[in-house]
Coordinates of C-alpha atoms in Angstrom, one line a residue:
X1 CA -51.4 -52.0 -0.1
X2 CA -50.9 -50.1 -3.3
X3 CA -52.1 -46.7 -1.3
X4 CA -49.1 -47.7 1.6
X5 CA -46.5 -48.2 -1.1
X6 CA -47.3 -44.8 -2.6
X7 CA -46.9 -43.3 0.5
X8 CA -43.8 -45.4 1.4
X9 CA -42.0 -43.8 -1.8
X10 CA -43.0 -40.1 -0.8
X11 CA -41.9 -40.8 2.7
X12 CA -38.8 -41.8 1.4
X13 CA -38.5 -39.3 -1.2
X14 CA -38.7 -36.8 1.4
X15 CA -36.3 -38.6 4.2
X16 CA -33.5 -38.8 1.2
X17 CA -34.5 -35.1 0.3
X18 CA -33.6 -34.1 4.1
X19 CA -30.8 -36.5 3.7
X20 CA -29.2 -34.9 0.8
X21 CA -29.8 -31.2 2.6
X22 CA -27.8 -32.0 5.4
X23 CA -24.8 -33.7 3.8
X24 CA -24.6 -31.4 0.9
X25 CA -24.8 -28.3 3.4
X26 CA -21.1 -28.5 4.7
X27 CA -20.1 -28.8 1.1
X28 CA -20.1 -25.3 1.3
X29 CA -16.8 -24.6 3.3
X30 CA -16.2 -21.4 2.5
X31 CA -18.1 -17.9 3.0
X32 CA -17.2 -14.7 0.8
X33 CA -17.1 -10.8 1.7
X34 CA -16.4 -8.1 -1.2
X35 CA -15.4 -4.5 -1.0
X36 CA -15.2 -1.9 -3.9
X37 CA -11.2 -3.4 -4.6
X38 CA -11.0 -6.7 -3.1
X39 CA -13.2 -10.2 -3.1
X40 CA -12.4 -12.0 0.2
X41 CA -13.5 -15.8 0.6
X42 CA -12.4 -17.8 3.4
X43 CA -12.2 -21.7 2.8
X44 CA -11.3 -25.0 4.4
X45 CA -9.5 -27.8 3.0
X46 CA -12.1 -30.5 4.8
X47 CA -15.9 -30.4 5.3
X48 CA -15.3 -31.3 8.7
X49 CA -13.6 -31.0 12.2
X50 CA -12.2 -34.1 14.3
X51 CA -10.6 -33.7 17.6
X52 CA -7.1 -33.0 17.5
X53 CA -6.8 -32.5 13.8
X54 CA -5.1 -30.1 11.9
X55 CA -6.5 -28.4 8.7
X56 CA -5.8 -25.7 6.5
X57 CA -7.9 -22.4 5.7
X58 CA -7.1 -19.8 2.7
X59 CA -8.1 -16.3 3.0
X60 CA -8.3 -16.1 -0.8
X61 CA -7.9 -11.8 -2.1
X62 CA -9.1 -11.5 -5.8
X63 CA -8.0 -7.6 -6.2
X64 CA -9.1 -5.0 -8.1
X65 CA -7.6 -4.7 -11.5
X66 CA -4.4 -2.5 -11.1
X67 CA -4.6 -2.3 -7.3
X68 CA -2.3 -4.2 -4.5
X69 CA -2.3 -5.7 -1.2
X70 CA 1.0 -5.9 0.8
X71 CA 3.3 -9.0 1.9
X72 CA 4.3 -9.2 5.5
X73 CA 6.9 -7.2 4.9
X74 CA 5.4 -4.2 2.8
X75 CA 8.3 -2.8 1.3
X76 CA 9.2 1.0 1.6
X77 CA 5.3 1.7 2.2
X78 CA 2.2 0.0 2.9
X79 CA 0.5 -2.4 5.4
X80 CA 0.5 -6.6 5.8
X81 CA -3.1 -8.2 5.3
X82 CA -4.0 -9.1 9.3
X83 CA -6.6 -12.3 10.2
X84 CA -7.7 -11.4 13.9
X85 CA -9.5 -15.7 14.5
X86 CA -12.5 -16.1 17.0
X87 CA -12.6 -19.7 17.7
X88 CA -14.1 -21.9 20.2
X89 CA -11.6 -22.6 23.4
X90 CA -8.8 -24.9 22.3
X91 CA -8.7 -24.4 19.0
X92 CA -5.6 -22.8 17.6
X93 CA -4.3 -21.1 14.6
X94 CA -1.1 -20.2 13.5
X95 CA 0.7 -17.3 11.8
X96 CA -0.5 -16.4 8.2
X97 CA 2.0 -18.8 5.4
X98 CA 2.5 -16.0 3.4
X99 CA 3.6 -16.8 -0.5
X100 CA 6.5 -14.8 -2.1
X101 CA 5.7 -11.4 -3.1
X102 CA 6.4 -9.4 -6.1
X103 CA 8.2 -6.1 -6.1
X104 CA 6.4 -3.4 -6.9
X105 CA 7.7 0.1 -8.0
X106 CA 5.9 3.4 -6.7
X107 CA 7.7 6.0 -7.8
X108 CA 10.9 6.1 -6.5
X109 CA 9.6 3.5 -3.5
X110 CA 9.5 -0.3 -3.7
X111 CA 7.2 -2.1 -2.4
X112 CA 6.5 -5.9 -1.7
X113 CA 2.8 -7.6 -2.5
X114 CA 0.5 -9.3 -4.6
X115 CA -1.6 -8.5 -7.6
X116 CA -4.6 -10.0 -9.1
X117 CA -5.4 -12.8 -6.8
X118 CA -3.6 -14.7 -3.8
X119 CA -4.1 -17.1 -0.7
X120 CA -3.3 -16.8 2.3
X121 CA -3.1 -20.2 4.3
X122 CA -3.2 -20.5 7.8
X123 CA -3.2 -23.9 9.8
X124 CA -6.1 -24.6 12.1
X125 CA -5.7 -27.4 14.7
X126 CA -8.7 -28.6 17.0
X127 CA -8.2 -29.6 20.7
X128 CA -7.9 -33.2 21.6
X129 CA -10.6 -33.2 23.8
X130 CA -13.3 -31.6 21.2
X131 CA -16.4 -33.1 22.0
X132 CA -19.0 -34.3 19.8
X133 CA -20.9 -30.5 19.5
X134 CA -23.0 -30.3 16.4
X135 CA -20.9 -27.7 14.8
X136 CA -17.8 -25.5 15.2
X137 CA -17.5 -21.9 14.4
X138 CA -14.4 -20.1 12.6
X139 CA -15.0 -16.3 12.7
X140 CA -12.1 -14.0 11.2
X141 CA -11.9 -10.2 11.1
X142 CA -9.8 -9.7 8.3
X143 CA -7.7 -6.1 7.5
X144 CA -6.1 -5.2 4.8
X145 CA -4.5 -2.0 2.5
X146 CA -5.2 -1.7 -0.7
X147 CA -3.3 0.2 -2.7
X148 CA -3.4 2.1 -6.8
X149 CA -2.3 5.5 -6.5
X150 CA -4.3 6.0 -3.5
X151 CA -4.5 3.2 0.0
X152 CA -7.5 2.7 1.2
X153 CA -7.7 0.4 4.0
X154 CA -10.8 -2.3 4.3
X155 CA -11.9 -5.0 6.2
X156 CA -14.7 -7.8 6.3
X157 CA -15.5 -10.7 8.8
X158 CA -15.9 -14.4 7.2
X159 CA -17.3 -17.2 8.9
X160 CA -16.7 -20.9 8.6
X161 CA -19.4 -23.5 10.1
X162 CA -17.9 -27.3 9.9
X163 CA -19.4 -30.3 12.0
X164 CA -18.0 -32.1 14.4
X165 CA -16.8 -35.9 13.3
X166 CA -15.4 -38.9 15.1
X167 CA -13.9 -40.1 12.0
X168 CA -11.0 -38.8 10.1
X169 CA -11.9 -35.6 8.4
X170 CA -13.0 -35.6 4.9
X171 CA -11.8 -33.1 2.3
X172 CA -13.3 -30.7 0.4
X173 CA -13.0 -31.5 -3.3
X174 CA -12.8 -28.2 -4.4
X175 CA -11.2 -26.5 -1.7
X176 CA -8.8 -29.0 -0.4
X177 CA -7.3 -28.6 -4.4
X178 CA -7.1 -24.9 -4.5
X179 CA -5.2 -25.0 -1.2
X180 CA -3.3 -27.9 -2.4
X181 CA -2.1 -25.3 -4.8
X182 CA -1.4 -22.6 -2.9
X183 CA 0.6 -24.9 -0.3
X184 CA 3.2 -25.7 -3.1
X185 CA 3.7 -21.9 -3.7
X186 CA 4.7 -21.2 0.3
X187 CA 8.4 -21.1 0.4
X188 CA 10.2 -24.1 1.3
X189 CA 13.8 -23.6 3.6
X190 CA 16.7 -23.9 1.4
X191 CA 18.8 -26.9 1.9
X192 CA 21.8 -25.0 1.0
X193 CA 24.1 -23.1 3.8
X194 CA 23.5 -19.4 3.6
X195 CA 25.8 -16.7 4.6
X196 CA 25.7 -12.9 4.9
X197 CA 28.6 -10.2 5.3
X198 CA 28.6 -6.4 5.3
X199 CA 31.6 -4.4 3.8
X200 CA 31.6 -0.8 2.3
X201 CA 27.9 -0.3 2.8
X202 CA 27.2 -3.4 0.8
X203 CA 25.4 -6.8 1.8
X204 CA 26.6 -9.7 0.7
X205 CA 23.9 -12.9 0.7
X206 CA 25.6 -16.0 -0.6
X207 CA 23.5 -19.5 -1.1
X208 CA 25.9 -22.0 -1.5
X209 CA 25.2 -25.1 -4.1
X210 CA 27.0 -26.9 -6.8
X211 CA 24.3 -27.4 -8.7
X212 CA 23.7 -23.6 -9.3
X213 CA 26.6 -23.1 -11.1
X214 CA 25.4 -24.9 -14.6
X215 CA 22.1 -23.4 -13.9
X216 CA 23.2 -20.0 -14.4
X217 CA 26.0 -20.4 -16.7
X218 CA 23.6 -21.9 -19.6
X219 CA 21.5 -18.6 -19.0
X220 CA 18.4 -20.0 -17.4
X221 CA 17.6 -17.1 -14.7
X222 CA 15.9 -15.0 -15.7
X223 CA 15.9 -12.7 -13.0
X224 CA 15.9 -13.5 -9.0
X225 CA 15.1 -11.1 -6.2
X226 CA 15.6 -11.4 -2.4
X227 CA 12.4 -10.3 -0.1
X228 CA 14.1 -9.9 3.6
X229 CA 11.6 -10.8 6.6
X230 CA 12.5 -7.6 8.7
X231 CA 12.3 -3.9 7.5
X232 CA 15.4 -1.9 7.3
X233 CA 18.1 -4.4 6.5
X234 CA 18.1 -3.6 2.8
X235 CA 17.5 -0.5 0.2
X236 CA 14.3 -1.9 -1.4
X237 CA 14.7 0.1 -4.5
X238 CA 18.1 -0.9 -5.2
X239 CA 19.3 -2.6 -7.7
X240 CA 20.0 -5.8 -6.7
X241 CA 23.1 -7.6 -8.7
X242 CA 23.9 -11.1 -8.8
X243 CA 27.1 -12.8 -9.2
X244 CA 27.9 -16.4 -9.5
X245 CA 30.4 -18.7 -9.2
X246 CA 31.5 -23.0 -9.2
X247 CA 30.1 -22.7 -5.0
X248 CA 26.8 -21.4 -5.7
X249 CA 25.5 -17.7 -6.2
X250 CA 25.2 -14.2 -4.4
X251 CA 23.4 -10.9 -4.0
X252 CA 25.4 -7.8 -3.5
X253 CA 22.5 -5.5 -2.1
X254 CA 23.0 -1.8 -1.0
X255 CA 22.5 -1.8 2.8
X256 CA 19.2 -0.4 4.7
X257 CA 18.7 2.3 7.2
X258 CA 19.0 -0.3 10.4
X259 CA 22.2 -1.8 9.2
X260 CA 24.1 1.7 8.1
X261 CA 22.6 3.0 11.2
X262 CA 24.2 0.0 13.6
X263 CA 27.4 -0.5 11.1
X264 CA 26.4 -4.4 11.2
X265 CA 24.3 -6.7 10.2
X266 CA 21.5 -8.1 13.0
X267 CA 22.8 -10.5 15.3
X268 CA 20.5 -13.5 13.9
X269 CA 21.7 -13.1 10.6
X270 CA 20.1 -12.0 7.7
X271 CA 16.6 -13.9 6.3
X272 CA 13.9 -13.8 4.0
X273 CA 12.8 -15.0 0.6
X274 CA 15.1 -15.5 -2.7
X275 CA 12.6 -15.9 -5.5
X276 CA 14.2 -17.4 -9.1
X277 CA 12.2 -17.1 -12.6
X278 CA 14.1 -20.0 -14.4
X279 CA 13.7 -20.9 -18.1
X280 CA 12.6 -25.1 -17.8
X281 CA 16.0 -26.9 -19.7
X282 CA 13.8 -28.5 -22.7
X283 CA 11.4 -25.2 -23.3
X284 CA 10.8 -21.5 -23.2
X285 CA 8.6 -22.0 -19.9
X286 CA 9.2 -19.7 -17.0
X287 CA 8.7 -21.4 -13.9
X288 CA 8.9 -19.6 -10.7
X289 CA 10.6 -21.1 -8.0
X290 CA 11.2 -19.6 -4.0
X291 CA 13.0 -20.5 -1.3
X292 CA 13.6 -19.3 2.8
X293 CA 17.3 -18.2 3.7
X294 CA 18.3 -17.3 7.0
X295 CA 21.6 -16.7 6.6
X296 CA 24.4 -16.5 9.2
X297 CA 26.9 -14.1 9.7
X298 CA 30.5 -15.0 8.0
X299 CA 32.9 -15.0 5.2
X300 CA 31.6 -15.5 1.7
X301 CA 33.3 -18.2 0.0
X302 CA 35.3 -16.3 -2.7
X303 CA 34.3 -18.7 -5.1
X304 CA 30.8 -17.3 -5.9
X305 CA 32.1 -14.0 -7.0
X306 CA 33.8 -15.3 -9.4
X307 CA 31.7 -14.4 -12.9
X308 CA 29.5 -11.8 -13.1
X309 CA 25.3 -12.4 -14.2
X310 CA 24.2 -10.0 -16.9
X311 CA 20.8 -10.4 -15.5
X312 CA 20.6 -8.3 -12.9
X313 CA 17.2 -6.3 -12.2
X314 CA 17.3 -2.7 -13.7
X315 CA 19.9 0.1 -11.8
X316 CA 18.2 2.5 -9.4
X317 CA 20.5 5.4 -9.2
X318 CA 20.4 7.3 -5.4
X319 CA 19.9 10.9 -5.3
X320 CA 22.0 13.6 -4.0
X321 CA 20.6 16.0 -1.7
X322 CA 21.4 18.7 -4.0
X323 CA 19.3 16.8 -6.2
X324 CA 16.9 15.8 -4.3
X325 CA 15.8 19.3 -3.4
X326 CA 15.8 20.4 -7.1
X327 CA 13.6 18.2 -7.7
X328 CA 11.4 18.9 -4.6
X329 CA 11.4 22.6 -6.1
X330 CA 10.4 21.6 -9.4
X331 CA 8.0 19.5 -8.2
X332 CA 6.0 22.4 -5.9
X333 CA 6.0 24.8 -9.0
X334 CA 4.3 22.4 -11.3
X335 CA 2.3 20.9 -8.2
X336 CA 0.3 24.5 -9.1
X337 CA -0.9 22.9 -12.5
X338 CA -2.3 20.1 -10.8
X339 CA -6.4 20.2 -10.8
X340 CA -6.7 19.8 -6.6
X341 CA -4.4 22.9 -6.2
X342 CA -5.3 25.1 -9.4
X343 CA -8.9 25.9 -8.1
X344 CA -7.3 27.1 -4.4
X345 CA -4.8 29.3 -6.1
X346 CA -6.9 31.0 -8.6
X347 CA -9.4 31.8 -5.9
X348 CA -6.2 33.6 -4.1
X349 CA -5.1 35.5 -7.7
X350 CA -8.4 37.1 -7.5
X351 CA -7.5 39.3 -4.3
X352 CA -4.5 39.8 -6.0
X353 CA -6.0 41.5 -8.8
X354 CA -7.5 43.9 -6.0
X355 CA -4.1 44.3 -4.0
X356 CA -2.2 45.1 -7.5
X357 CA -4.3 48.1 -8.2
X358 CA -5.0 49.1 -4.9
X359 CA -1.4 49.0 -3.5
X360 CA 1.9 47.1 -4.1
X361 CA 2.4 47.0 -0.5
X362 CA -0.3 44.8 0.7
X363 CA 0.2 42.6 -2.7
X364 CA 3.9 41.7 -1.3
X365 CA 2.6 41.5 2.1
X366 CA 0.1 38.5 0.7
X367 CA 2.5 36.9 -1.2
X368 CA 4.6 36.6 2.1
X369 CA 1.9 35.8 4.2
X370 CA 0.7 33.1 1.6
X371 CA 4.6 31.4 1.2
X372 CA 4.7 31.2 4.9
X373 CA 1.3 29.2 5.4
X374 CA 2.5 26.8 2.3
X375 CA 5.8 26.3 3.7
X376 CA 5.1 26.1 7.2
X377 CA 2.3 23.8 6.3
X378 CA 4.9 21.8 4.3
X379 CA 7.1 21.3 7.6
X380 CA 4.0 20.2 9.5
X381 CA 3.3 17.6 7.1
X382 CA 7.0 16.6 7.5
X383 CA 7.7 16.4 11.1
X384 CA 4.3 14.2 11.4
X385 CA 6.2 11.8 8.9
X386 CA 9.4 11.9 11.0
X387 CA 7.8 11.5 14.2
X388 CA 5.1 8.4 12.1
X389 CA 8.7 6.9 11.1
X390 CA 10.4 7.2 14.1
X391 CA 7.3 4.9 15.7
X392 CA 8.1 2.3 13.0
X393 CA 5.2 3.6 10.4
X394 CA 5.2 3.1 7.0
X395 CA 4.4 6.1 5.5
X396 CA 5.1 8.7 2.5
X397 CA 3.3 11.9 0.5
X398 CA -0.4 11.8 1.2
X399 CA 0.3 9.7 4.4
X400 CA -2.8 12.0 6.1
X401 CA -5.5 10.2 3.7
X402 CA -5.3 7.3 5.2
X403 CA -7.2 8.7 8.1
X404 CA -11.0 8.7 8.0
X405 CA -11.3 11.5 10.1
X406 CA -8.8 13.9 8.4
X407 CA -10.5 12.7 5.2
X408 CA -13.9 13.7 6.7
X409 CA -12.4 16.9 7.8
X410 CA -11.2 17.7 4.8
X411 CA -14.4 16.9 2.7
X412 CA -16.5 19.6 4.8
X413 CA -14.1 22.3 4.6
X414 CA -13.5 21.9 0.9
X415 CA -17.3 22.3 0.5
X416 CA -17.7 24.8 2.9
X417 CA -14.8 26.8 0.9
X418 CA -17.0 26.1 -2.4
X419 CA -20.5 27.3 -0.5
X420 CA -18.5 30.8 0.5
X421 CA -17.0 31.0 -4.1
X422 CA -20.8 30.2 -4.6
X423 CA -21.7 33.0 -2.3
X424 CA -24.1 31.5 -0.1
X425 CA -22.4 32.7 2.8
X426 CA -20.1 35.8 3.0
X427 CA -17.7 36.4 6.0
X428 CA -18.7 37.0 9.5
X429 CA -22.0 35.5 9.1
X430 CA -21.4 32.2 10.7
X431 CA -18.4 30.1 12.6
X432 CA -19.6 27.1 10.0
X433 CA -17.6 29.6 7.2
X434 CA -14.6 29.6 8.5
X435 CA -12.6 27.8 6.5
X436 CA -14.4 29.5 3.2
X437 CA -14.1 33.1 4.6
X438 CA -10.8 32.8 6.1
X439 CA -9.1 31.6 2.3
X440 CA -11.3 34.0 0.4
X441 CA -10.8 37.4 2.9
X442 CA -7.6 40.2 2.1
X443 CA -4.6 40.4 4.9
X444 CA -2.5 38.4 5.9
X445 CA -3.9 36.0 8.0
X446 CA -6.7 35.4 4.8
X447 CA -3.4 34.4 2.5
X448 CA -1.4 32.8 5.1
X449 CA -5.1 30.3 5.4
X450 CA -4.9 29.8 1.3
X451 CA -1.5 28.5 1.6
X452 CA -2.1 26.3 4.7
X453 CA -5.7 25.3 2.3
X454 CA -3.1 25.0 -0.5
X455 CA -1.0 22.8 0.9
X456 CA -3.8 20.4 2.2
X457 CA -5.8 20.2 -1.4
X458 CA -2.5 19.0 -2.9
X459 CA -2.0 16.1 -0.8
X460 CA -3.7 13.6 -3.3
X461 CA -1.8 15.3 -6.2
X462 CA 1.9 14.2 -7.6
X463 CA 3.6 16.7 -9.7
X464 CA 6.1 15.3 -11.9
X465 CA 9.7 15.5 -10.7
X466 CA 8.0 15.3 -7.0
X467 CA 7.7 11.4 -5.9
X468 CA 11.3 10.5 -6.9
X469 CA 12.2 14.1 -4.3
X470 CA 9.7 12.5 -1.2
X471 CA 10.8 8.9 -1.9
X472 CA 14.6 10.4 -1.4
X473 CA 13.6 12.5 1.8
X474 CA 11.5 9.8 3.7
X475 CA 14.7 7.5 4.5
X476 CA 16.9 11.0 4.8
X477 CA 17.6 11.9 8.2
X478 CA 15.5 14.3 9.9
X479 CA 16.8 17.2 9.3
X480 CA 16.9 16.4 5.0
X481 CA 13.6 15.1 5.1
X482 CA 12.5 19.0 6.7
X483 CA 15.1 20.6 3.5
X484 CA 13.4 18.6 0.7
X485 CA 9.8 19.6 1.9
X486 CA 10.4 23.2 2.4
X487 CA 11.9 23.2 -1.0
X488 CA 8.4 21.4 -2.1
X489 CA 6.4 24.5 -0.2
X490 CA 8.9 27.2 -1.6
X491 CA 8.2 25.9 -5.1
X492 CA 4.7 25.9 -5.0
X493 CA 4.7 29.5 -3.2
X494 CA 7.3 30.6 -6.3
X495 CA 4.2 32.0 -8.5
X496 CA 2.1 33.7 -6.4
X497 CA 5.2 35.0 -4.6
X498 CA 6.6 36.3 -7.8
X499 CA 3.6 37.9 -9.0
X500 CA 2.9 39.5 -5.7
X501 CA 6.8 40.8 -5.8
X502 CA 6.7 42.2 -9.1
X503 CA 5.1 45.3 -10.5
X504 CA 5.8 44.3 -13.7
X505 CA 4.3 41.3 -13.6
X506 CA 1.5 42.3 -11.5
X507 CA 0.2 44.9 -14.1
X508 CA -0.2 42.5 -16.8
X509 CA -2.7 41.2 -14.7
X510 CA -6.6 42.4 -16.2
X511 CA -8.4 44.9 -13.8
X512 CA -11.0 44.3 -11.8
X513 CA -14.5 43.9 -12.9
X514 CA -17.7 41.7 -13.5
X515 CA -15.5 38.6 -14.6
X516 CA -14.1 37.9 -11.2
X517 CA -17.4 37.7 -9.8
X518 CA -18.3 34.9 -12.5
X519 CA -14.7 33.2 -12.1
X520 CA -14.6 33.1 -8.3
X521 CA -18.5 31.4 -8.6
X522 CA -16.8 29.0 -11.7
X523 CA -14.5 27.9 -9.3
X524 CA -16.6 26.6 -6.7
X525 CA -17.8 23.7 -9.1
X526 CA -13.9 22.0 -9.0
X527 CA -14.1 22.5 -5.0
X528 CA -17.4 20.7 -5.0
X529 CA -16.0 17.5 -7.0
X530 CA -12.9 17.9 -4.7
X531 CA -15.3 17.3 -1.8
X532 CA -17.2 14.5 -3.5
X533 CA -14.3 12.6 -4.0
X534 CA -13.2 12.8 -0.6
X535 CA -16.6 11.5 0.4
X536 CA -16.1 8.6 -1.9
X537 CA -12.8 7.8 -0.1
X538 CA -13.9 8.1 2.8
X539 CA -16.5 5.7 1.9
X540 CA -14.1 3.2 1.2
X541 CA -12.2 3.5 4.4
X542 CA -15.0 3.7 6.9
X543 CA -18.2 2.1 4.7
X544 CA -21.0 3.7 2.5
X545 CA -23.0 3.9 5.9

């Protein structure tokens, strides 16, 4: 009896064991992927799935320090996070509830995304006529573009694995709390009638409530911003100024690229996000509030113009085209400094030492040749980002590294180039040295290959006076955008043009001898890290394997 009763209480030891194991298993609603910049996690609200029930998933995005992930509508630049679902038939999910972005300065671009950490809910709803299976499987391939100075797009797949239950669905204590959270920071439509106008280039977006007038007279804004849906509709960088009034409050916004195009605003309207940091009445809190307008087209009551709000976001002052292609110039002289381009051009100086002393002829000849391949290169780059824009890309400078296999390309040829300054290889001793012995031979077509090899080392670089020049000439019209990138490719052909133009110049250069053997091998070490951190980039893009 005493034996039985021993074994009774393993038995049932073991059975509550089991017991344990299986309900504690779905506890786990949520599976995680990570990248080198981003920690995905995908979680559900309940443990499990009932027929006909709606539920709510988070893709939750803890980001790399200093790095950002785009809103559905990036900005000037950039890419929306996508969820591409594989779910059993009937099962349905809706469009990502995306919570308000911030604005984001690059350069002269603004752009719209998160920092730090953010979830992305979407709603799942099971058929009606799910059937008792064991278990349900949630699979999403999830994209994203992650931005610092460089993008570098990734993507994971997460999995969720939920029973099946006949009773109501019970949630996840952990989960169902985070979404919770992240539910109350989705913005909720604005009960207040919304209307936009268009006059002298300008947008007008007036919400309309009495109770905003007290709100901003006793100073509690701190700053507000309007996010619109659609591309296009509004200069991004802009300032965007306030005004207020006893009917409510406005934004006077400078108008986008689809709206000056057109001369008026869509035919829907005008809708997005308004986003208010107000100070709470009784403390120094900041509490961030947001709100969907879709505003129609109309007059603005006159009444919310009436007082101006001294909080308005900082002033972003347009360029000129004169100005713009100043500063394109400026920036190709000094893009010569920079450490991608320096090693390229130095490599070129060396036949120029030769050509000096040998005759001033062929030294001008180079310096033409080379100008031509940095400029021409320069146009190439451009009428890929017209023809990218014209498609409805998002794109700017150094638009060609987010492609793996121009990245790849690149890597090889920059090592290659660094094999031929180590002198592994010399020319005409292989096709694999082409790009190496093509840069590094005398003639023309050798110089006009250094500035097309120029051109494509300095795409990761931004010389000063240079981003505010390319953010200016990616919304120009075509025919701008071409003027402020040959004035980038003139400026950085300026010095080797120069020297190979004047005499003067060119004899203060030191004669040939024994130290341009041991520079031109020194400068294959700066080619080499060149191509090692293109192989780290391209790592991120495509995977270490």
């Amino acid at each position: 009896m005493r034996q039985f009763s021993g074994r009774a209480r393993r038995g049932a030891l073991i059975l509550f064991s089991a017991c344990a194991l299986v309900w504690a298993t779905p506890c786990v609603s949520a599976d995680t992927a990570s990248t080198d910049n981003v920690e995905a996690e995908l979680m559900a609200e309940t443990l499990d799935v009932a027929a006909g029930q709606s539920f709510y998933v988070a893709l939750r995005q803890k980001i790399r320090p200093g790095w950002h992930t785009y809103w559905q509508n990036p900005g000037d630049s950039g890419a929306p996070t996508t969820i591409t679902w594989e779910m059993p038939t009937g099962f349905k999910a809706s469009e990502i509830f995306w919570p308000a972005p911030e604005r984001i300065f690059v350069g002269p671009l603004m752009n719209f995304g998160y920092h730090d950490e953010i979830f992305l809910l979407t709603r799942i709803t099971a058929p009606p006529d799910l059937g008792l299976t064991a278990r349900v499987a949630l699979k999403a391939h999830v994209r994203w573009l992650v931005c610092e100075e460089i993008c570098i797009p990734e993507e994971v797949d997460l999995a969720l694995d939920l029973p099946v239950t006949r009773a109501a669905p019970v949630a996840d204590p952990v989960s169902s709390a985070v979404i919770r959270r992240a539910r109350s920071l989705i913005p909720q439509a604005a009960p207040w009638k919304t209307t936009a106008s268009l006059e002298g280039g300008r947008v007008t977006l007036a919400i309309e409530g009495l109770e905003w007038f007290s709100v901003f007279r006793e100073g509690r804004v701190v700053s507000a911003s309007f996010f619109p849906h659609d591309e296009g509709l509004i200069a991004n960088a802009a300032a965007q100024d306030l005004r207020y009034g006893k009917n409510g409050f406005a934004f006077l916004l400078a108008a986008g690229y689809k709206v000056k195009d057109q001369n008026a605003l869509p035919p829907g309207g005008l809708d997005g996000i308004v986003v208010l940091a107000q100070r709470a009445p009784d403390s120094d809190e900041i509490v961030r509030t947001s709100f969907t307008v879709d505003a129609s087209t109309g007059i603005v009551p006159s009444g919310v113009m009436s007082q101006a709000f001294d909080g308005a976001p900082p002033h972003t002052t347009a360029l000129s085209l004169g100005t713009a292609l100043v500063m394109a110039l400026l920036g190709g002289l000094l893009l010569n400094l920079m450490p991608c381009v320096l090693p390229v051009l130095s490599m070129k100086a060396l036949s120029l030492v030769q050509s000096v002393y040998k005759h001033q002829g062929d030294a001008r000849a180079s310096g033409l040749a080379y100008a031509a391949g940095v400029v021409l290169s320069f146009l190439v780059i451009a009428v890929g980002l017209i023809v990218l824009r014209s498609a409805g890309a998002q794109i700017g400078w150094g638009f060609q590294l987010q492609s793996p296999v121009f990245v790849a390309a690149m890597s090889y040829l920059i090592f290659l180039v660094g094999l031929n300054l180590s002198g592994v290889f010399e020319v005409g001793q292989s096709l694999a040295n082409v790009g190496g012995s093509m840069a590094d031979k005398s003639g023309w077509g050798g110089s006009f290959f250094t500035g097309v090899l120029a051109t494509l080392v300095a795409t990761p670089c931004t010389a000063p006076f240079m981003g505010a020049a390319v953010g200016y000439a990616v919304f120009q019209p075509s025919f701008n955008t071409l003027l402020v990138f040959g004035a980038l490719g003139l400026g950085m052909a300026l010095p080797y043009l120069a020297l190979s133009f004047t005499p003067s110049l060119g004899r203060l250069l030191p004669r040939p001898g024994l130290w341009m053997v041991r520079l031109r091998q020194a400068l294959a070490f700066p080619m080499y890290g060149t191509a090692a951190w293109l192989i780290w980039v391209l790592s991120q893009q495509t995977g270490a394997n």
